[in-house]
Amino acid sequence: MTRTDAGTVRLTTAQALVRFLSRQYTERDGERRRLIGATWGIFGHGNVAGIGQALVEYADEMPFHQGRNEQAMVHAAVGYARQCGRLATHAVTTSIGPGATNLVTGAALATVNRLPVLLLPGDTFAARPADPVLQQLEVPYAGDVSVNDCLRPVSKYFDRVTRPEALIPAALAAARVLTDPVETGAVTLALPQDVQAEAYDWPEEFFAERVWAVRRPAPDPGELAAAAGAVRAARRPVVIAGGGVHHSAAEDALRRFADATGIPVASTQAGKGSLCFDHPADVGGIGHTGTATANELARAADLVIGVGTRYSDFTTASGTLFERPGVRFLNLNVTPFDGHKMAGATLIADARTALEALTRELGDHRVEPAYTAQYRGDKARWEQRVDAAYAADEPDARPTQAQVLGALDALVTEEDIVVNAAGSLPGDLHKLWRTRSPRQYHVEYGYSCMGYEIPASIGVALAAPGRPVWALVGDGTYLMNPTEIVTAVQENVPVKVVILQNHGYASIGGLSRSVGGERFGTDYRFRAPDGTYSRDPLPVDLAANAASLGMRVLRARTVRDLRAALLEARGADRPTCVYVETETADTVSGPPPAQAWWDVPVAETATRRSAVEARKEYDRHVTARRRHL
């Protein structure tokens, strides 16, 4: 670094970017946090001499984590950002070519879930001294296109920094989007490798500490008065708490609203934990993977109050859940795009600010005591069904998936964090898990990305040091992305990975069977030399695989073994895996079945009986769908 008499600092573009990022902060409610807590990286010829050298230059200012898979690095950054309530995130740097395109899935996940992450892929030469260079995609109709353009549709902001001085507006725009509660998601700054290494005289002001205020926009008075009127007029209102409750840190405000009004609160996957499970107004998950209590309330509701939800098809049971004629929607959301869904009345504001204002506006208004008594009784009956699913009366038997969750449920405290994303586990967790604290339940179900769990758990553990972090992983999702186990071992991040082995893609296999696909291509069967398939599972040992990557592995064959292994893993100070074979794919979980429909179209014409029968059932459900206008 060289200072000049003109008030500038001579640095390479990569050095300037790293130094700039190390000086960006967020602030909300008086809490100040560093925006970019660390940078993840895998180096190649597109970033090793630029960003790589800059990270060495400023190692004291920018922590670094070595990744093994580019997609997984983004998942780790997203896990960190979610655990930090979107007030902090990580950056991810890759080489050009496959390193950059491997970011696309992670970027889509971040943007779908409205979670900030900064992506810094290398790019081809801006000056084009050699064309093409190694790993360059040649596009005959456009000389300025590279594989990084794949990231445009999955990024909330994209820029290609083709000159050093262009970094200044690009970096400021990136920080603005990362800290915007409405527009945040994946942010991509594509960095040509020659520009990364090019020196420039940067104004010293560019490196001054900068604090980005995370806004809490207040509701419009007219919208607030109308919202209060809608709540007062309702006889059977229900709240749907979405991920926006957590993003806004609005859990206490929601609890005070429920205490004051007696309105029951159901939750989406992203919103679960907005109220703790033992709060009288918490009625559990809603929608296809929800509880009978929440879904019956939704079917009879005359007013649905959505707080920070985007109304995915799982939440609405593909448009079939809210059955009552004349049902109306009131949407409290910081994002107008989501606020106007379901043709709802809007209260466009920060979730916490809106809930506090609406509680004040409602004064002493409460729902009828009979309504409160009804849903509390239904909640108690559902808890009995959870107890039955968790019960393991034969401690020496192989556990079901639900019994694995029951064993973990009996062990954890409010400090533990459970991470999951795909397969049958999200449904079981949404229906059964008893969330004890606002940040305990971390299920990524906006993109439901197989392979998310292990890297995300590392990010969560980095954001919440000292808290036990559990990555719950099925055998199918484990095979997608186990690589970051090596990173956890390298940095001694004491995550606890629970591998549930049921020898097949049991979740999608069950879906295949229900829609006439007869489980085709969804199980692990051994093909004998004569071409026939055995019913025995493949001789694949995932426990041995995890051990080969450096994890300590505890094998649990029975319920009794499982309880002991989970207890030992919880106390471990190094990455530890609990491996358990659950009951077969035909008995995936053992919890109550789906309490609401989900639309997966079935073949309209077929010769196989399974598909014909599935289509009849599909047509029966489709007739219940409605558009709320």
XYZ file of C-alpha atoms in Angstrom:
629
model
C 0.000 0.000 0.000
C 1.408 3.407 -1.023
C -0.053 6.742 0.044
C 0.238 9.705 -2.317
C 0.234 13.445 -1.685
C -3.153 13.710 -3.384
C -5.021 11.928 -0.573
C -5.116 8.645 -2.418
C -3.856 5.122 -1.720
C -2.289 3.002 -4.450
C -3.609 -0.553 -4.314
C -4.693 -3.265 -6.697
C -8.398 -3.580 -7.360
C -8.562 -6.807 -5.321
C -6.692 -5.221 -2.407
C -9.022 -2.235 -2.492
C -12.099 -4.482 -2.480
C -10.926 -6.557 0.477
C -9.984 -3.441 2.425
C -13.335 -1.810 1.599
C -15.298 -4.881 2.699
C -13.463 -5.068 6.015
C -14.734 -1.581 6.888
C -18.467 -2.005 6.175
C -20.916 -2.288 9.094
C -24.642 -2.631 9.673
C -26.630 -1.043 12.454
C -30.151 -1.728 13.677
C -31.682 -0.800 17.023
C -28.308 0.474 18.209
C -26.563 -2.833 17.458
C -23.577 -2.495 15.159
C -22.139 -5.493 13.312
C -19.531 -6.059 10.680
C -21.275 -6.675 7.358
C -18.764 -9.153 5.875
C -17.583 -11.371 8.701
C -15.202 -13.483 6.590
C -14.437 -14.621 3.059
C -14.685 -18.192 1.791
C -12.522 -19.202 -1.122
C -11.369 -21.859 -3.544
C -8.506 -20.571 -5.679
C -7.708 -21.031 -9.321
C -6.203 -18.950 -12.106
C -9.130 -16.519 -12.031
C -8.622 -15.307 -8.449
C -5.441 -16.689 -6.893
C -3.220 -13.766 -7.962
C -5.877 -11.128 -7.330
C -8.315 -11.748 -4.481
C -6.033 -14.510 -3.156
C -3.064 -12.168 -2.828
C -5.270 -9.451 -1.333
C -6.559 -11.820 1.359
C -2.953 -12.601 2.276
C -2.146 -8.874 2.292
C -5.032 -8.121 4.661
C -5.199 -11.373 6.611
C -5.435 -9.430 9.878
C -8.489 -7.565 8.643
C -10.413 -10.228 6.708
C -10.761 -13.762 8.153
C -10.604 -16.554 5.589
C -12.226 -20.005 5.385
C -11.048 -22.618 2.905
C -13.910 -24.325 1.106
C -14.028 -27.565 -0.874
C -17.024 -26.962 -3.110
C -18.175 -23.601 -4.442
C -21.882 -24.263 -3.940
C -21.189 -25.404 -0.392
C -19.300 -22.196 0.388
C -22.393 -20.187 -0.525
C -24.523 -22.437 1.708
C -22.129 -21.802 4.595
C -22.353 -18.049 4.020
C -26.164 -18.236 3.870
C -26.296 -20.239 7.094
C -24.165 -17.570 8.745
C -26.353 -14.754 7.382
C -29.599 -16.336 8.540
C -28.256 -16.996 12.015
C -27.136 -13.347 12.153
C -30.621 -12.130 11.268
C -29.376 -10.790 7.902
C -27.219 -8.176 9.668
C -23.977 -9.899 8.626
C -22.877 -12.324 5.938
C -19.795 -13.773 4.260
C -18.180 -13.229 0.868
C -17.325 -16.108 -1.476
C -14.509 -15.977 -4.030
C -13.959 -18.469 -6.867
C -11.912 -18.885 -10.011
C -13.400 -18.503 -13.466
C -15.155 -21.301 -15.345
C -16.575 -24.182 -13.300
C -15.710 -22.453 -10.038
C -17.997 -19.589 -11.003
C -20.854 -21.668 -12.409
C -20.854 -23.833 -9.300
C -22.105 -20.736 -7.452
C -25.426 -20.637 -9.285
C -27.366 -23.059 -7.077
C -26.184 -21.377 -3.889
C -27.006 -17.946 -5.299
C -30.525 -19.060 -6.211
C -31.013 -20.433 -2.713
C -29.893 -17.153 -1.139
C -32.135 -15.019 -3.337
C -35.193 -17.269 -2.994
C -34.821 -17.110 0.796
C -34.104 -13.332 0.800
C -30.732 -13.859 2.499
C -27.644 -11.754 1.724
C -24.420 -13.246 0.368
C -21.622 -11.593 -1.615
C -20.228 -13.574 -4.571
C -16.861 -12.657 -6.099
C -16.244 -14.953 -9.087
C -13.185 -14.464 -11.234
C -13.809 -13.561 -14.850
C -11.986 -13.617 -18.172
C -9.509 -10.849 -19.090
C -11.102 -7.448 -19.563
C -8.289 -6.385 -21.916
C -8.502 -9.670 -23.885
C -4.768 -10.161 -24.475
C -5.520 -13.797 -25.236
C -8.920 -14.867 -26.467
C -10.075 -17.399 -25.489
C -8.339 -18.055 -22.200
C -8.526 -21.285 -20.263
C -12.123 -22.067 -19.188
C -13.604 -19.222 -21.238
C -17.025 -19.759 -22.814
C -16.973 -18.349 -26.334
C -20.245 -16.781 -27.440
C -20.199 -16.008 -31.164
C -22.850 -13.290 -30.977
C -21.459 -11.376 -27.962
C -17.892 -10.697 -26.952
C -18.776 -9.415 -23.481
C -20.564 -12.548 -22.208
C -18.908 -15.016 -19.844
C -20.204 -17.914 -17.778
C -20.693 -15.455 -14.924
C -23.731 -14.147 -16.743
C -25.458 -17.309 -15.496
C -25.545 -15.536 -12.154
C -27.587 -12.569 -13.393
C -31.091 -14.079 -12.978
C -30.326 -15.454 -9.504
C -28.695 -12.280 -8.172
C -30.416 -9.246 -6.692
C -27.515 -7.148 -7.981
C -24.909 -7.998 -10.628
C -21.987 -6.001 -11.964
C -18.838 -6.799 -13.922
C -15.962 -4.589 -12.796
C -14.045 -4.025 -16.051
C -11.986 -1.036 -14.832
C -10.474 -0.439 -11.373
C -12.325 2.847 -10.845
C -15.624 1.095 -11.598
C -15.234 -0.784 -8.318
C -16.224 2.275 -6.303
C -19.882 2.513 -7.439
C -20.131 -1.271 -7.761
C -18.925 -1.930 -4.201
C -21.226 0.716 -2.763
C -24.199 -0.681 -4.683
C -23.348 -4.196 -3.487
C -23.324 -3.097 0.155
C -26.588 -1.221 -0.334
C -28.386 -4.295 -1.648
C -26.878 -6.626 0.947
C -28.283 -4.429 3.718
C -31.670 -3.653 2.148
C -34.435 -5.586 3.976
C -36.609 -5.456 0.844
C -34.133 -6.193 -1.941
C -31.483 -8.387 -0.334
C -30.272 -11.717 -1.714
C -27.239 -12.848 -3.661
C -25.017 -10.007 -4.880
C -22.446 -10.754 -7.586
C -19.394 -8.707 -8.514
C -17.693 -10.454 -11.421
C -13.977 -9.642 -11.363
C -11.863 -10.011 -14.523
C -8.568 -11.490 -13.464
C -6.405 -8.774 -15.024
C -8.441 -6.020 -13.380
C -8.073 -7.705 -9.995
C -4.292 -7.291 -10.201
C -4.279 -3.791 -11.713
C -3.174 -0.900 -9.464
C -5.084 2.359 -9.068
C -4.919 5.472 -6.895
C -7.953 5.106 -4.644
C -9.420 8.019 -2.654
C -8.799 7.406 1.036
C -12.483 8.140 1.737
C -13.361 4.888 -0.009
C -11.819 3.015 2.916
C -13.442 4.986 5.722
C -15.659 2.950 8.041
C -19.184 3.046 6.700
C -22.324 2.103 8.639
C -25.377 0.941 6.695
C -28.586 1.500 8.646
C -30.985 -1.429 8.310
C -34.312 0.339 8.131
C -37.492 -0.385 10.062
C -40.102 1.364 7.913
C -43.248 2.264 9.834
C -46.774 1.517 8.562
C -48.906 4.075 6.793
C -51.545 5.440 9.237
C -54.380 4.748 6.831
C -53.281 1.172 6.239
C -52.849 0.697 9.991
C -56.377 1.899 10.759
C -57.814 -0.366 8.062
C -55.818 -3.325 9.350
C -57.082 -2.809 12.877
C -60.628 -2.607 11.556
C -60.215 -5.910 9.715
C -58.928 -7.634 12.856
C -61.788 -6.286 15.003
C -64.358 -7.482 12.485
C -62.948 -11.021 12.301
C -64.378 -13.850 14.408
C -61.890 -16.567 13.455
C -58.598 -14.862 12.596
C -55.314 -16.755 12.342
C -51.746 -15.473 11.993
C -49.253 -17.053 9.589
C -45.751 -16.238 10.806
C -43.175 -16.341 8.003
C -39.445 -15.896 7.829
C -39.854 -12.127 7.948
C -40.630 -12.416 11.663
C -37.129 -13.760 12.277
C -35.466 -11.384 9.804
C -37.017 -8.451 11.664
C -36.300 -9.887 15.143
C -40.044 -9.513 15.702
C -40.536 -12.601 17.872
C -41.217 -10.651 21.068
C -43.580 -8.300 19.246
C -45.499 -11.272 17.847
C -45.708 -12.858 21.285
C -47.110 -9.627 22.771
C -49.627 -9.407 19.903
C -50.775 -12.990 20.519
C -50.938 -12.429 24.291
C -53.018 -9.291 23.826
C -55.446 -10.579 21.191
C -55.569 -14.346 21.734
C -55.217 -14.884 17.971
C -53.584 -18.249 17.195
C -50.232 -18.272 15.391
C -49.279 -20.865 12.774
C -45.881 -20.834 11.113
C -44.271 -21.541 7.767
C -41.027 -23.494 7.572
C -39.047 -20.230 7.616
C -41.178 -18.797 10.415
C -41.215 -21.772 12.782
C -39.956 -20.723 16.185
C -41.543 -17.278 15.943
C -43.385 -18.450 19.039
C -41.938 -21.206 21.193
C -43.861 -24.467 21.000
C -45.244 -24.159 24.537
C -46.794 -20.731 24.017
C -50.595 -21.137 24.289
C -51.192 -19.423 20.930
C -48.646 -21.463 18.954
C -50.481 -24.035 16.828
C -47.482 -25.307 14.846
C -46.683 -25.524 11.177
C -49.196 -24.702 8.470
C -49.829 -26.123 5.012
C -48.890 -29.417 3.399
C -46.325 -30.194 6.109
C -48.297 -28.529 8.880
C -50.289 -29.711 11.873
C -53.957 -30.666 11.911
C -54.545 -27.873 14.428
C -53.151 -25.111 12.236
C -54.739 -26.398 9.041
C -58.221 -26.735 10.515
C -57.936 -23.175 11.797
C -56.883 -22.060 8.309
C -59.821 -23.838 6.665
C -62.309 -22.056 8.919
C -60.534 -18.674 9.136
C -62.362 -15.531 8.069
C -59.154 -13.450 8.263
C -55.621 -14.674 7.567
C -52.941 -12.332 8.906
C -49.693 -13.044 7.074
C -46.625 -11.657 8.804
C -43.466 -11.784 6.714
C -44.612 -14.686 4.541
C -44.437 -15.101 0.772
C -47.288 -17.670 0.663
C -45.493 -20.544 -1.053
C -47.530 -23.444 -2.385
C -46.616 -25.558 0.640
C -48.113 -22.856 2.889
C -51.360 -22.504 0.928
C -51.667 -26.230 0.130
C -51.479 -25.207 -3.529
C -54.446 -22.871 -3.171
C -56.758 -25.371 -1.415
C -56.277 -24.579 2.271
C -58.293 -21.422 2.951
C -61.764 -22.784 2.285
C -64.148 -20.391 4.012
C -66.280 -18.319 1.619
C -65.343 -14.672 1.923
C -62.044 -15.288 3.694
C -59.827 -12.212 3.506
C -56.094 -11.660 3.900
C -54.148 -8.979 5.741
C -50.435 -8.954 4.926
C -47.813 -7.329 7.149
C -44.682 -7.314 5.016
C -41.699 -5.072 4.373
C -41.806 -6.137 0.712
C -44.737 -4.813 -1.360
C -44.313 -7.700 -3.806
C -45.229 -10.152 -1.038
C -47.647 -7.844 0.706
C -50.052 -7.844 -2.232
C -50.258 -11.621 -2.587
C -53.583 -13.432 -2.066
C -55.262 -10.129 -3.004
C -54.680 -9.127 0.592
C -55.069 -5.811 2.337
C -51.568 -4.510 2.995
C -49.619 -3.160 5.919
C -46.273 -2.482 4.240
C -43.757 -2.058 7.024
C -41.075 -3.753 9.044
C -42.641 -6.763 10.776
C -41.717 -5.714 14.307
C -42.756 -2.118 13.787
C -46.064 -3.163 12.212
C -46.907 -5.682 14.942
C -46.158 -3.180 17.679
C -48.282 -0.521 15.991
C -51.171 -2.918 15.336
C -51.137 -4.137 18.938
C -51.391 -0.556 20.173
C -54.130 0.269 17.652
C -56.226 -2.734 18.739
C -56.144 -1.766 22.399
C -58.046 -4.307 24.510
C -59.523 -6.237 21.566
C -59.502 -10.025 22.004
C -61.037 -12.967 20.171
C -63.953 -14.809 21.774
C -63.009 -17.131 24.683
C -64.708 -20.073 22.954
C -62.351 -19.697 19.976
C -59.316 -19.662 22.259
C -60.548 -22.734 24.143
C -61.146 -24.608 20.878
C -57.693 -24.175 19.375
C -55.949 -24.784 22.689
C -57.802 -28.069 23.036
C -56.887 -29.030 19.476
C -53.260 -28.105 20.176
C -53.178 -30.395 23.215
C -54.556 -33.270 21.157
C -51.931 -32.709 18.473
C -49.185 -32.821 21.106
C -50.447 -36.255 22.058
C -49.969 -37.343 18.442
C -46.423 -35.973 18.556
C -45.773 -37.952 21.737
C -47.028 -41.094 20.004
C -44.758 -40.550 16.985
C -41.751 -39.925 19.228
C -42.425 -42.870 21.545
C -39.917 -45.722 21.383
C -41.192 -48.524 23.589
C -38.648 -51.027 22.263
C -35.209 -49.546 23.035
C -33.395 -52.398 21.310
C -35.267 -51.965 17.999
C -34.159 -49.978 14.969
C -35.661 -46.463 15.251
C -38.028 -44.800 12.838
C -37.157 -41.347 11.573
C -39.682 -39.799 13.937
C -38.101 -41.663 16.852
C -34.723 -40.204 15.889
C -36.286 -36.746 16.183
C -37.869 -37.791 19.479
C -34.511 -38.878 20.891
C -32.998 -35.547 19.887
C -36.007 -33.639 21.220
C -35.511 -35.262 24.618
C -31.873 -34.124 24.692
C -31.732 -30.568 23.406
C -32.221 -27.284 25.251
C -33.017 -23.815 23.934
C -29.308 -23.474 23.037
C -29.319 -26.182 20.349
C -29.821 -25.383 16.651
C -31.249 -27.884 14.160
C -30.346 -27.507 10.456
C -32.153 -29.278 7.605
C -33.300 -28.646 4.046
C -34.559 -31.545 1.944
C -36.161 -34.975 1.828
C -38.818 -36.194 4.240
C -37.174 -34.588 7.266
C -38.531 -31.054 6.641
C -42.085 -32.374 6.754
C -41.501 -34.350 9.939
C -39.728 -31.422 11.581
C -42.420 -28.925 10.606
C -45.138 -31.153 12.049
C -43.332 -32.524 15.094
C -40.364 -30.444 16.237
C -40.859 -28.551 19.495
C -38.962 -25.322 18.969
C -37.632 -23.886 22.211
C -36.022 -20.634 21.057
C -36.371 -18.283 18.075
C -33.130 -19.312 16.344
C -33.289 -23.048 17.038
C -35.151 -24.175 13.917
C -33.128 -23.675 10.732
C -34.851 -25.483 7.858
C -34.152 -24.119 4.368
C -37.365 -24.806 2.486
C -37.572 -21.921 0.055
C -35.251 -23.795 -2.327
C -35.146 -27.090 -0.407
C -31.638 -27.745 -1.631
C -30.150 -31.182 -1.078
C -26.614 -30.808 0.240
C -27.329 -27.594 2.158
C -27.253 -29.009 5.650
C -23.585 -29.735 6.361
C -22.057 -26.509 4.969
C -24.886 -24.406 6.389
C -24.316 -25.912 9.824
C -20.717 -24.709 9.648
C -21.901 -21.190 8.867
C -24.431 -21.353 11.701
C -21.764 -22.573 14.124
C -19.453 -19.717 13.103
C -22.277 -17.255 13.774
C -23.255 -18.874 17.102
C -20.053 -20.167 18.719
C -20.628 -22.382 21.733
C -24.132 -23.470 20.714
C -24.626 -27.121 19.692
C -25.452 -27.218 15.977
C -27.052 -30.343 14.487
C -27.080 -31.055 10.742
C -29.827 -33.618 10.101
C -29.018 -35.356 6.834
C -30.679 -38.155 4.907
C -28.555 -40.554 2.892
C -29.618 -39.000 -0.407
C -28.747 -35.441 0.584
C -25.512 -36.573 2.233
C -24.283 -37.937 -1.086
C -24.949 -34.568 -2.705
C -22.472 -32.502 -0.692
C -20.353 -34.033 2.097
C -17.196 -32.149 1.117
C -17.337 -29.413 3.742
C -16.838 -32.040 6.445
C -13.161 -31.552 5.587
C -13.462 -27.818 6.290
C -15.204 -28.488 9.615
C -12.367 -30.829 10.568
C -9.697 -28.422 9.358
C -11.075 -25.509 11.379
C -12.382 -27.686 14.217
C -15.941 -26.435 13.952
C -17.739 -28.872 16.290
C -20.874 -29.480 14.222
C -22.909 -32.616 14.896
C -23.965 -34.424 11.719
C -26.761 -36.974 12.082
C -26.975 -39.251 9.025
C -30.311 -41.071 8.734
C -29.836 -44.008 6.395
C -33.015 -45.452 4.890
C -31.339 -46.741 1.712
C -33.066 -44.643 -0.878
C -34.553 -41.328 -1.865
C -37.440 -42.165 0.393
C -39.197 -38.817 0.267
C -39.333 -38.521 -3.503
C -39.888 -42.271 -3.702
C -43.050 -41.903 -1.647
C -44.147 -39.022 -3.843
C -43.416 -41.084 -6.961
C -45.629 -43.867 -5.670
C -48.465 -41.466 -4.858
C -48.480 -39.946 -8.360
C -48.220 -43.203 -10.290
C -44.449 -43.234 -10.778
C -44.050 -46.504 -8.840
C -40.836 -45.344 -7.110
C -38.977 -45.513 -10.410
C -35.335 -44.405 -10.035
C -35.623 -43.505 -6.366
C -34.219 -46.452 -4.425
C -30.800 -48.023 -3.967
C -30.960 -51.550 -5.369
C -28.066 -53.813 -6.170
C -27.862 -55.113 -9.741
C -26.626 -58.678 -9.873
C -24.443 -60.045 -12.713
C -27.497 -61.647 -14.317
C -29.130 -58.231 -14.678
C -31.749 -58.693 -11.947
C -32.094 -56.242 -9.071
C -31.772 -57.465 -5.528
C -34.053 -56.177 -2.808
C -31.030 -55.851 -0.573
C -29.625 -52.334 -0.190
C -26.413 -51.286 -1.858
C -23.250 -52.084 0.122
C -22.586 -48.372 0.705
C -21.150 -47.309 4.070
C -21.739 -43.600 4.579
C -20.391 -43.786 8.119
C -17.072 -44.998 6.779
C -17.152 -42.194 4.225
C -17.654 -39.555 6.928
C -14.842 -41.101 8.958
C -12.558 -41.026 5.910
C -13.126 -37.262 5.714
C -11.915 -36.834 9.274
C -15.078 -36.974 11.389
C -15.436 -38.990 14.523
C -18.339 -41.366 13.826
C -20.689 -42.980 16.338
C -22.772 -45.819 14.915
C -26.219 -46.342 16.442
C -28.084 -49.548 15.625
C -30.921 -49.283 18.157
C -32.926 -46.642 19.944
C -30.785 -47.235 23.021
C -27.568 -46.773 21.003
C -28.997 -43.651 19.425
C -29.741 -41.956 22.714
C -26.224 -42.611 23.966
C -24.625 -41.486 20.707
C -26.594 -38.237 20.568
C -25.642 -37.432 24.138
C -21.975 -38.088 23.419
C -22.066 -36.037 20.230
C -23.698 -33.089 21.964
C -20.805 -32.848 24.393
C -18.097 -33.293 21.757
C -15.643 -30.486 21.078
C -14.794 -31.697 17.558
C -16.890 -32.486 14.462
C -18.866 -35.636 15.238
C -21.211 -37.803 13.204
C -24.028 -39.989 14.495
C -24.942 -42.622 11.919
C -28.218 -44.503 12.295
C -30.102 -46.840 9.991
C -33.791 -46.104 10.264
C -36.711 -48.265 9.285
C -37.113 -49.036 5.584
C -38.213 -46.639 2.892
C -41.798 -47.892 3.183
C -41.919 -46.590 6.758
C -39.956 -43.393 6.312
C -41.039 -41.521 9.382
C -44.057 -42.693 11.329
C -45.610 -39.275 12.048
C -49.175 -38.299 11.146
C -49.636 -38.061 7.354
C -49.943 -34.793 5.460
C -52.818 -32.699 6.744
C -53.241 -30.755 3.501
C -52.722 -31.312 -0.223
C -49.799 -30.355 -2.463
C -50.145 -30.055 -6.226
C -47.858 -32.370 -8.203
C -49.549 -32.896 -11.600
C -50.285 -36.518 -12.529
C -50.231 -37.917 -16.062
C -53.598 -37.182 -17.665
C -53.387 -40.291 -19.858
C -51.629 -43.520 -18.922
C -51.934 -47.276 -19.328
C -50.522 -48.285 -15.956
C -53.145 -48.679 -13.251
C -51.093 -46.821 -10.633
C -51.073 -43.645 -12.713
C -54.762 -43.954 -13.642
C -55.785 -44.218 -9.984
C -53.439 -41.405 -8.995
C -55.021 -39.152 -11.616
C -58.484 -39.741 -10.162
C -57.248 -38.658 -6.753
C -55.523 -35.647 -8.308
C -58.697 -34.511 -10.078
C -60.585 -34.746 -6.795
C -58.180 -32.339 -5.092
C -57.881 -29.917 -7.994
C -61.578 -29.087 -7.799
C -60.983 -27.581 -4.330
C -58.448 -25.043 -5.563
C -59.492 -21.414 -5.622
C -57.997 -18.070 -6.464
C -58.350 -15.416 -3.800
C -59.332 -12.174 -5.504
